[in-house]
Amino acid sequence: MTRVAAVDCGTNSIRLLIADVDTAVSADAGSGGATGQATPRLTDIVREMRVVRLGQGVDSTGELAQEALERTFAATRDYAALIREHGAEKVRFVATSATRDARNRQVFVDGIRDILGVEPEVITGDEEAALSFAGASSVLPSRGEEPVLVVDLGGGSTEFVLGNADGVIAARSVDVGCVRMTERHLRSDPPTAEQIAAAEADVDAAISEAAQTVPLERTTAVVGVAGSVTTITAHALRLPEYSPAAIHGTELDLDAVRKACTELLEMTREERAALPYMHPGRVDVIGAGGLVWRRVLQRVAEATGGRITTAVSSEHDILDGIALSIR
């Protein structure tokens, strides 16, 4: 049993997971005995999320804004205190899309190192995709050799990962996300038809780019992860509050998901803010999240000849993957 701390610093939010990692011996049903294969399991101690919008303006300026850095450093100081309080033995800090894109990323790296005492890792899109798949697949029922598509819809990028029980088959990270599409296109409240069309053109081009690497037609199930997807699921379910337990593992018809996406996209900011399951830090970007998720599901349905008719939401994602990767 090892206590670890994982930090996922994305374009919109920074999240902390302190967990105990236990290695169990899995049983081989075919032989009736133990295979000796170690299967790590996480027991949550602390799971926190802060919206710091590190990627504020990065799409247009190519740099991390000073006020965004200050928000992120403040959250990291709080996380450092929690890590000390709960006695985590090992820490891994991973930064993704916004930091990858920023010319001044070294300011971020130096600041995090000073606060946390570990070197933050600015990982590639492929690494991000693999960690997202590991996190989602760790808590979902195995489908054996059947390929499952995990889609990690973030603030600055979206990862497409096709994999099965043996691991990742193919993965691609593309630069569309809820913050990036909001800043680039969806500036009106609510967005205009022209803005929506321009954003959809960007998203469609990105999905086509991903499909060059990831054979979407082989998909037998779709799992969506990260805050945009889980919030859309909460909206589709009309939850009285945000409830990870109610959201995790929920499988919905594509029509219900697309309807929820469209509603969120067409609402005003005021209307979205009034929803009981809406985090304040997602109010201004969830419409773009809905636009991206709607187009992804439509394209997957088309690629599979209509075989995919539902989508699953997972509360476990790259953050869990980071924790499981710590050695």
GROMACS .gro file of C-alpha atoms in nm:
model
  327
    1MET     CA    1   0.000   0.000   0.000
    2THR     CA    2   0.148   0.332  -0.111
    3ARG     CA    3  -0.006   0.676  -0.061
    4VAL     CA    4   0.039   0.891  -0.371
    5ALA     CA    5  -0.065   1.238  -0.485
    6ALA     CA    6  -0.154   1.312  -0.846
    7VAL     CA    7  -0.209   1.660  -0.988
    8ASP     CA    8  -0.365   1.720  -1.329
    9CYS     CA    9  -0.324   2.080  -1.448
   10GLY     CA   10  -0.529   2.143  -1.759
   11THR     CA   11  -0.649   2.442  -1.955
   12ASN     CA   12  -0.953   2.511  -1.735
   13SER     CA   13  -0.898   2.333  -1.404
   14ILE     CA   14  -0.633   2.196  -1.171
   15ARG     CA   15  -0.722   1.878  -0.983
   16LEU     CA   16  -0.570   1.682  -0.697
   17LEU     CA   17  -0.609   1.316  -0.608
   18ILE     CA   18  -0.448   1.175  -0.294
   19ALA     CA   19  -0.505   0.801  -0.289
   20ASP     CA   20  -0.378   0.475  -0.149
   21VAL     CA   21  -0.259   0.242  -0.424
   22ASP     CA   22  -0.314  -0.124  -0.347
   23THR     CA   23  -0.190  -0.408  -0.567
   24ALA     CA   24  -0.423  -0.706  -0.575
   25VAL     CA   25  -0.361  -1.042  -0.741
   26SER     CA   26  -0.624  -1.107  -1.007
   27ALA     CA   27  -0.775  -1.450  -1.056
   28ASP     CA   28  -0.767  -1.631  -1.390
   29ALA     CA   29  -1.118  -1.764  -1.443
   30GLY     CA   30  -0.997  -2.007  -1.707
   31SER     CA   31  -0.758  -2.193  -1.477
   32GLY     CA   32  -0.934  -2.130  -1.148
   33GLY     CA   33  -0.613  -2.005  -0.995
   34ALA     CA   34  -0.415  -1.686  -0.949
   35THR     CA   35  -0.224  -1.551  -1.245
   36GLY     CA   36   0.003  -1.338  -1.032
   37GLN     CA   37  -0.081  -1.033  -1.243
   38ALA     CA   38  -0.075  -0.718  -1.032
   39THR     CA   39  -0.385  -0.502  -1.072
   40PRO     CA   40  -0.348  -0.163  -0.896
   41ARG     CA   41  -0.655  -0.025  -0.722
   42LEU     CA   42  -0.705   0.327  -0.590
   43THR     CA   43  -0.873   0.422  -0.264
   44ASP     CA   44  -0.949   0.794  -0.261
   45ILE     CA   45  -0.833   0.999   0.036
   46VAL     CA   46  -0.878   1.348  -0.116
   47ARG     CA   47  -1.019   1.446  -0.455
   48GLU     CA   48  -1.036   1.821  -0.529
   49MET     CA   49  -1.089   2.046  -0.828
   50ARG     CA   50  -1.034   2.421  -0.874
   51VAL     CA   51  -1.115   2.615  -1.190
   52VAL     CA   52  -0.813   2.839  -1.246
   53ARG     CA   53  -0.839   2.888  -1.627
   54LEU     CA   54  -0.463   2.852  -1.678
   55GLY     CA   55  -0.525   2.858  -2.054
   56GLN     CA   56  -0.683   3.204  -2.048
   57GLY     CA   57  -0.592   3.366  -2.381
   58VAL     CA   58  -0.326   3.109  -2.476
   59ASP     CA   59  -0.497   3.029  -2.807
   60SER     CA   60  -0.459   3.390  -2.923
   61THR     CA   61  -0.143   3.508  -2.740
   62GLY     CA   62   0.064   3.190  -2.719
   63GLU     CA   63   0.152   3.275  -2.357
   64LEU     CA   64   0.023   3.199  -2.008
   65ALA     CA   65  -0.128   3.516  -1.859
   66GLN     CA   66   0.022   3.642  -1.533
   67GLU     CA   67  -0.314   3.642  -1.354
   68ALA     CA   68  -0.378   3.283  -1.471
   69LEU     CA   69  -0.039   3.177  -1.338
   70GLU     CA   70  -0.113   3.342  -1.003
   71ARG     CA   71  -0.449   3.160  -0.974
   72THR     CA   72  -0.279   2.829  -1.053
   73PHE     CA   73   0.007   2.887  -0.808
   74ALA     CA   74  -0.241   2.975  -0.532
   75ALA     CA   75  -0.432   2.650  -0.587
   76THR     CA   76  -0.105   2.455  -0.593
   77ARG     CA   77  -0.004   2.601  -0.256
   78ASP     CA   78  -0.332   2.472  -0.111
   79TYR     CA   79  -0.272   2.131  -0.269
   80ALA     CA   80   0.083   2.120  -0.131
   81ALA     CA   81  -0.058   2.171   0.220
   82LEU     CA   82  -0.306   1.885   0.169
   83ILE     CA   83  -0.032   1.658   0.036
   84ARG     CA   84   0.178   1.725   0.347
   85GLU     CA   85  -0.121   1.686   0.578
   86HIS     CA   86  -0.214   1.345   0.438
   87GLY     CA   87   0.139   1.213   0.413
   88ALA     CA   88   0.161   1.127   0.043
   89GLU     CA   89   0.488   0.944  -0.020
   90LYS     CA   90   0.511   1.013  -0.392
   91VAL     CA   91   0.383   1.303  -0.603
   92ARG     CA   92   0.338   1.343  -0.979
   93PHE     CA   93   0.231   1.674  -1.133
   94VAL     CA   94   0.119   1.666  -1.496
   95ALA     CA   95   0.037   1.966  -1.716
   96THR     CA   96  -0.138   1.936  -2.050
   97SER     CA   97  -0.267   2.143  -2.341
   98ALA     CA   98  -0.235   2.506  -2.229
   99THR     CA   99   0.116   2.457  -2.096
  100ARG     CA  100   0.222   2.263  -2.406
  101ASP     CA  101   0.118   2.558  -2.622
  102ALA     CA  102   0.275   2.838  -2.412
  103ARG     CA  103   0.605   3.003  -2.501
  104ASN     CA  104   0.657   3.104  -2.138
  105ARG     CA  105   0.593   2.757  -1.993
  106GLN     CA  106   0.925   2.772  -1.804
  107VAL     CA  107   0.778   3.038  -1.572
  108PHE     CA  108   0.503   2.789  -1.488
  109VAL     CA  109   0.747   2.498  -1.445
  110ASP     CA  110   0.975   2.699  -1.213
  111GLY     CA  111   0.683   2.823  -1.004
  112ILE     CA  112   0.531   2.478  -0.953
  113ARG     CA  113   0.871   2.328  -0.865
  114ASP     CA  114   0.927   2.597  -0.602
  115ILE     CA  115   0.585   2.540  -0.444
  116LEU     CA  116   0.554   2.163  -0.462
  117GLY     CA  117   0.915   2.044  -0.461
  118VAL     CA  118   0.866   1.819  -0.765
  119GLU     CA  119   0.934   1.878  -1.133
  120PRO     CA  120   0.604   1.932  -1.320
  121GLU     CA  121   0.580   1.726  -1.636
  122VAL     CA  122   0.447   1.895  -1.950
  123ILE     CA  123   0.329   1.582  -2.128
  124THR     CA  124   0.257   1.522  -2.496
  125GLY     CA  125  -0.090   1.468  -2.636
  126ASP     CA  126  -0.013   1.097  -2.682
  127GLU     CA  127   0.092   1.065  -2.317
  128GLU     CA  128  -0.222   1.249  -2.210
  129ALA     CA  129  -0.435   1.011  -2.418
  130ALA     CA  130  -0.274   0.701  -2.267
  131LEU     CA  131  -0.318   0.828  -1.910
  132SER     CA  132  -0.685   0.913  -1.979
  133PHE     CA  133  -0.749   0.563  -2.110
  134ALA     CA  134  -0.575   0.404  -1.812
  135GLY     CA  135  -0.782   0.609  -1.570
  136ALA     CA  136  -1.117   0.544  -1.737
  137SER     CA  137  -1.058   0.174  -1.804
  138SER     CA  138  -0.942   0.112  -1.446
  139VAL     CA  139  -1.297   0.138  -1.314
  140LEU     CA  140  -1.511   0.032  -1.611
  141PRO     CA  141  -1.615  -0.327  -1.685
  142SER     CA  142  -1.371  -0.497  -1.921
  143ARG     CA  143  -1.497  -0.568  -2.273
  144GLY     CA  144  -1.209  -0.801  -2.347
  145GLU     CA  145  -1.069  -0.758  -2.696
  146GLU     CA  146  -1.356  -0.534  -2.811
  147PRO     CA  147  -1.219  -0.183  -2.883
  148VAL     CA  148  -1.359   0.096  -2.666
  149LEU     CA  149  -1.318   0.462  -2.759
  150VAL     CA  150  -1.234   0.690  -2.466
  151VAL     CA  151  -1.279   1.061  -2.543
  152ASP     CA  152  -1.121   1.309  -2.301
  153LEU     CA  153  -1.284   1.646  -2.376
  154GLY     CA  154  -1.068   1.909  -2.209
  155GLY     CA  155  -1.033   2.284  -2.211
  156GLY     CA  156  -0.765   2.312  -2.477
  157SER     CA  157  -0.752   1.971  -2.640
  158THR     CA  158  -0.952   1.654  -2.690
  159GLU     CA  159  -0.797   1.308  -2.681
  160PHE     CA  160  -0.931   1.013  -2.880
  161VAL     CA  161  -0.807   0.678  -2.747
  162LEU     CA  162  -0.911   0.341  -2.887
  163GLY     CA  163  -0.814   0.052  -2.666
  164ASN     CA  164  -0.912  -0.279  -2.514
  165ALA     CA  165  -0.812  -0.503  -2.222
  166ASP     CA  166  -0.459  -0.526  -2.366
  167GLY     CA  167  -0.412  -0.147  -2.367
  168VAL     CA  168  -0.411   0.139  -2.617
  169ILE     CA  169  -0.458   0.047  -2.984
  170ALA     CA  170  -0.438   0.401  -3.124
  171ALA     CA  171  -0.453   0.753  -2.985
  172ARG     CA  172  -0.457   1.112  -3.110
  173SER     CA  173  -0.478   1.447  -2.934
  174VAL     CA  174  -0.629   1.740  -3.125
  175ASP     CA  175  -0.648   2.109  -3.038
  176VAL     CA  176  -1.019   2.158  -2.979
  177GLY     CA  177  -1.163   2.203  -2.631
  178CYS     CA  178  -1.427   2.400  -2.445
  179VAL     CA  179  -1.203   2.695  -2.353
  180ARG     CA  180  -1.027   2.713  -2.690
  181MET     CA  181  -1.355   2.702  -2.890
  182THR     CA  182  -1.523   2.956  -2.660
  183GLU     CA  183  -1.240   3.206  -2.692
  184ARG     CA  184  -1.196   3.150  -3.064
  185HIS     CA  185  -1.559   3.145  -3.178
  186LEU     CA  186  -1.845   3.152  -2.924
  187ARG     CA  187  -1.821   3.511  -2.806
  188SER     CA  188  -2.189   3.612  -2.807
  189ASP     CA  189  -2.440   3.531  -2.534
  190PRO     CA  190  -2.589   3.303  -2.657
  191PRO     CA  191  -2.363   3.231  -2.958
  192THR     CA  192  -2.488   3.316  -3.306
  193ALA     CA  193  -2.556   3.061  -3.580
  194GLU     CA  194  -2.248   3.188  -3.765
  195GLN     CA  195  -2.026   3.141  -3.457
  196ILE     CA  196  -2.160   2.790  -3.402
  197ALA     CA  197  -2.100   2.700  -3.767
  198ALA     CA  198  -1.740   2.826  -3.750
  199ALA     CA  199  -1.674   2.629  -3.431
  200GLU     CA  200  -1.827   2.314  -3.580
  201ALA     CA  201  -1.602   2.348  -3.885
  202ASP     CA  202  -1.297   2.354  -3.656
  203VAL     CA  203  -1.422   2.057  -3.456
  204ASP     CA  204  -1.504   1.853  -3.767
  205ALA     CA  205  -1.157   1.919  -3.908
  206ALA     CA  206  -1.003   1.806  -3.578
  207ILE     CA  207  -1.211   1.487  -3.568
  208SER     CA  208  -1.104   1.409  -3.925
  209GLU     CA  209  -0.744   1.461  -3.815
  210ALA     CA  210  -0.792   1.223  -3.522
  211ALA     CA  211  -0.958   0.965  -3.749
  212GLN     CA  212  -0.641   0.947  -3.958
  213THR     CA  213  -0.474   0.777  -3.661
  214VAL     CA  214  -0.765   0.632  -3.463
  215PRO     CA  215  -0.992   0.390  -3.657
  216LEU     CA  216  -1.325   0.519  -3.529
  217GLU     CA  217  -1.513   0.255  -3.730
  218ARG     CA  218  -1.377  -0.017  -3.497
  219THR     CA  219  -1.544   0.139  -3.192
  220THR     CA  220  -1.780  -0.090  -3.000
  221ALA     CA  221  -1.852   0.154  -2.715
  222VAL     CA  222  -1.785   0.522  -2.640
  223VAL     CA  223  -1.679   0.653  -2.298
  224GLY     CA  224  -1.659   1.027  -2.236
  225VAL     CA  225  -1.447   1.171  -1.955
  226ALA     CA  226  -1.371   1.512  -1.799
  227GLY     CA  227  -1.586   1.796  -1.672
  228SER     CA  228  -1.767   1.896  -1.989
  229VAL     CA  229  -1.892   1.542  -2.051
  230THR     CA  230  -1.995   1.479  -1.691
  231THR     CA  231  -2.174   1.815  -1.669
  232ILE     CA  232  -2.362   1.742  -1.991
  233THR     CA  233  -2.463   1.409  -1.839
  234ALA     CA  234  -2.585   1.585  -1.524
  235HIS     CA  235  -2.796   1.811  -1.747
  236ALA     CA  236  -2.939   1.518  -1.942
  237LEU     CA  237  -3.033   1.352  -1.612
  238ARG     CA  238  -3.172   1.679  -1.467
  239LEU     CA  239  -2.991   1.615  -1.140
  240PRO     CA  240  -3.086   1.828  -0.837
  241GLU     CA  241  -2.712   1.877  -0.773
  242TYR     CA  242  -2.382   1.762  -0.916
  243SER     CA  243  -2.340   1.400  -0.804
  244PRO     CA  244  -2.038   1.198  -0.921
  245ALA     CA  245  -2.206   0.878  -0.798
  246ALA     CA  246  -2.514   0.944  -1.014
  247ILE     CA  247  -2.306   1.036  -1.319
  248HIS     CA  248  -2.030   0.773  -1.319
  249GLY     CA  249  -2.107   0.479  -1.547
  250THR     CA  250  -2.430   0.632  -1.678
  251GLU     CA  251  -2.512   0.514  -2.031
  252LEU     CA  252  -2.745   0.740  -2.230
  253ASP     CA  253  -2.895   0.725  -2.578
  254LEU     CA  254  -2.708   0.948  -2.822
  255ASP     CA  255  -3.027   1.142  -2.893
  256ALA     CA  256  -3.060   1.234  -2.523
  257VAL     CA  257  -2.695   1.339  -2.504
  258ARG     CA  258  -2.713   1.549  -2.821
  259LYS     CA  259  -3.032   1.715  -2.695
  260ALA     CA  260  -2.858   1.809  -2.369
  261CYS     CA  261  -2.558   1.943  -2.564
  262THR     CA  262  -2.779   2.160  -2.784
  263GLU     CA  263  -2.972   2.299  -2.487
  264LEU     CA  264  -2.654   2.403  -2.308
  265LEU     CA  265  -2.511   2.556  -2.625
  266GLU     CA  266  -2.824   2.765  -2.688
  267MET     CA  267  -2.875   2.885  -2.328
  268THR     CA  268  -2.758   3.224  -2.204
  269ARG     CA  269  -2.482   3.238  -1.943
  270GLU     CA  270  -2.742   3.343  -1.687
  271GLU     CA  271  -2.957   3.039  -1.763
  272ARG     CA  272  -2.659   2.802  -1.737
  273ALA     CA  273  -2.546   2.961  -1.410
  274ALA     CA  274  -2.887   2.887  -1.256
  275LEU     CA  275  -2.856   2.511  -1.315
  276PRO     CA  276  -2.803   2.334  -0.979
  277TYR     CA  277  -2.529   2.102  -1.112
  278MET     CA  278  -2.327   2.370  -1.294
  279HIS     CA  279  -1.986   2.458  -1.150
  280PRO     CA  280  -1.935   2.838  -1.171
  281GLY     CA  281  -1.607   2.785  -1.355
  282ARG     CA  282  -1.784   2.599  -1.636
  283VAL     CA  283  -2.069   2.842  -1.698
  284ASP     CA  284  -1.902   3.030  -1.982
  285VAL     CA  285  -1.743   2.729  -2.157
  286ILE     CA  286  -1.993   2.443  -2.123
  287GLY     CA  287  -2.174   2.549  -2.441
  288ALA     CA  288  -1.858   2.487  -2.639
  289GLY     CA  289  -1.814   2.159  -2.453
  290GLY     CA  290  -2.161   2.060  -2.568
  291LEU     CA  291  -2.079   2.157  -2.926
  292VAL     CA  292  -1.764   1.944  -2.929
  293TRP     CA  293  -1.928   1.640  -2.765
  294ARG     CA  294  -2.229   1.659  -2.997
  295ARG     CA  295  -2.007   1.655  -3.307
  296VAL     CA  296  -1.783   1.378  -3.174
  297LEU     CA  297  -2.078   1.148  -3.105
  298GLN     CA  298  -2.234   1.224  -3.443
  299ARG     CA  299  -1.911   1.144  -3.626
  300VAL     CA  300  -1.857   0.821  -3.431
  301ALA     CA  301  -2.213   0.712  -3.505
  302GLU     CA  302  -2.156   0.778  -3.874
  303ALA     CA  303  -1.817   0.603  -3.877
  304THR     CA  304  -1.969   0.288  -3.723
  305GLY     CA  305  -2.268   0.282  -3.958
  306GLY     CA  306  -2.507   0.361  -3.673
  307ARG     CA  307  -2.383   0.073  -3.458
  308ILE     CA  308  -2.303   0.312  -3.171
  309THR     CA  309  -2.630   0.433  -3.020
  310THR     CA  310  -2.525   0.518  -2.662
  311ALA     CA  311  -2.244   0.691  -2.473
  312VAL     CA  312  -2.108   0.621  -2.124
  313SER     CA  313  -1.982   0.889  -1.884
  314SER     CA  314  -1.690   0.826  -1.651
  315GLU     CA  315  -1.590   1.032  -1.348
  316HIS     CA  316  -1.250   0.861  -1.358
  317ASP     CA  317  -1.002   0.989  -1.611
  318ILE     CA  318  -0.648   1.119  -1.654
  319LEU     CA  319  -0.623   1.209  -1.284
  320ASP     CA  320  -0.669   0.842  -1.192
  321GLY     CA  321  -0.430   0.745  -1.468
  322ILE     CA  322  -0.163   0.973  -1.323
  323ALA     CA  323  -0.209   0.822  -0.975
  324LEU     CA  324  -0.189   0.468  -1.115
  325SER     CA  325   0.129   0.555  -1.307
  326ILE     CA  326   0.325   0.663  -0.998
  327ARG     CA  327   0.598   0.415  -0.910
   0.00000   0.00000   0.00000
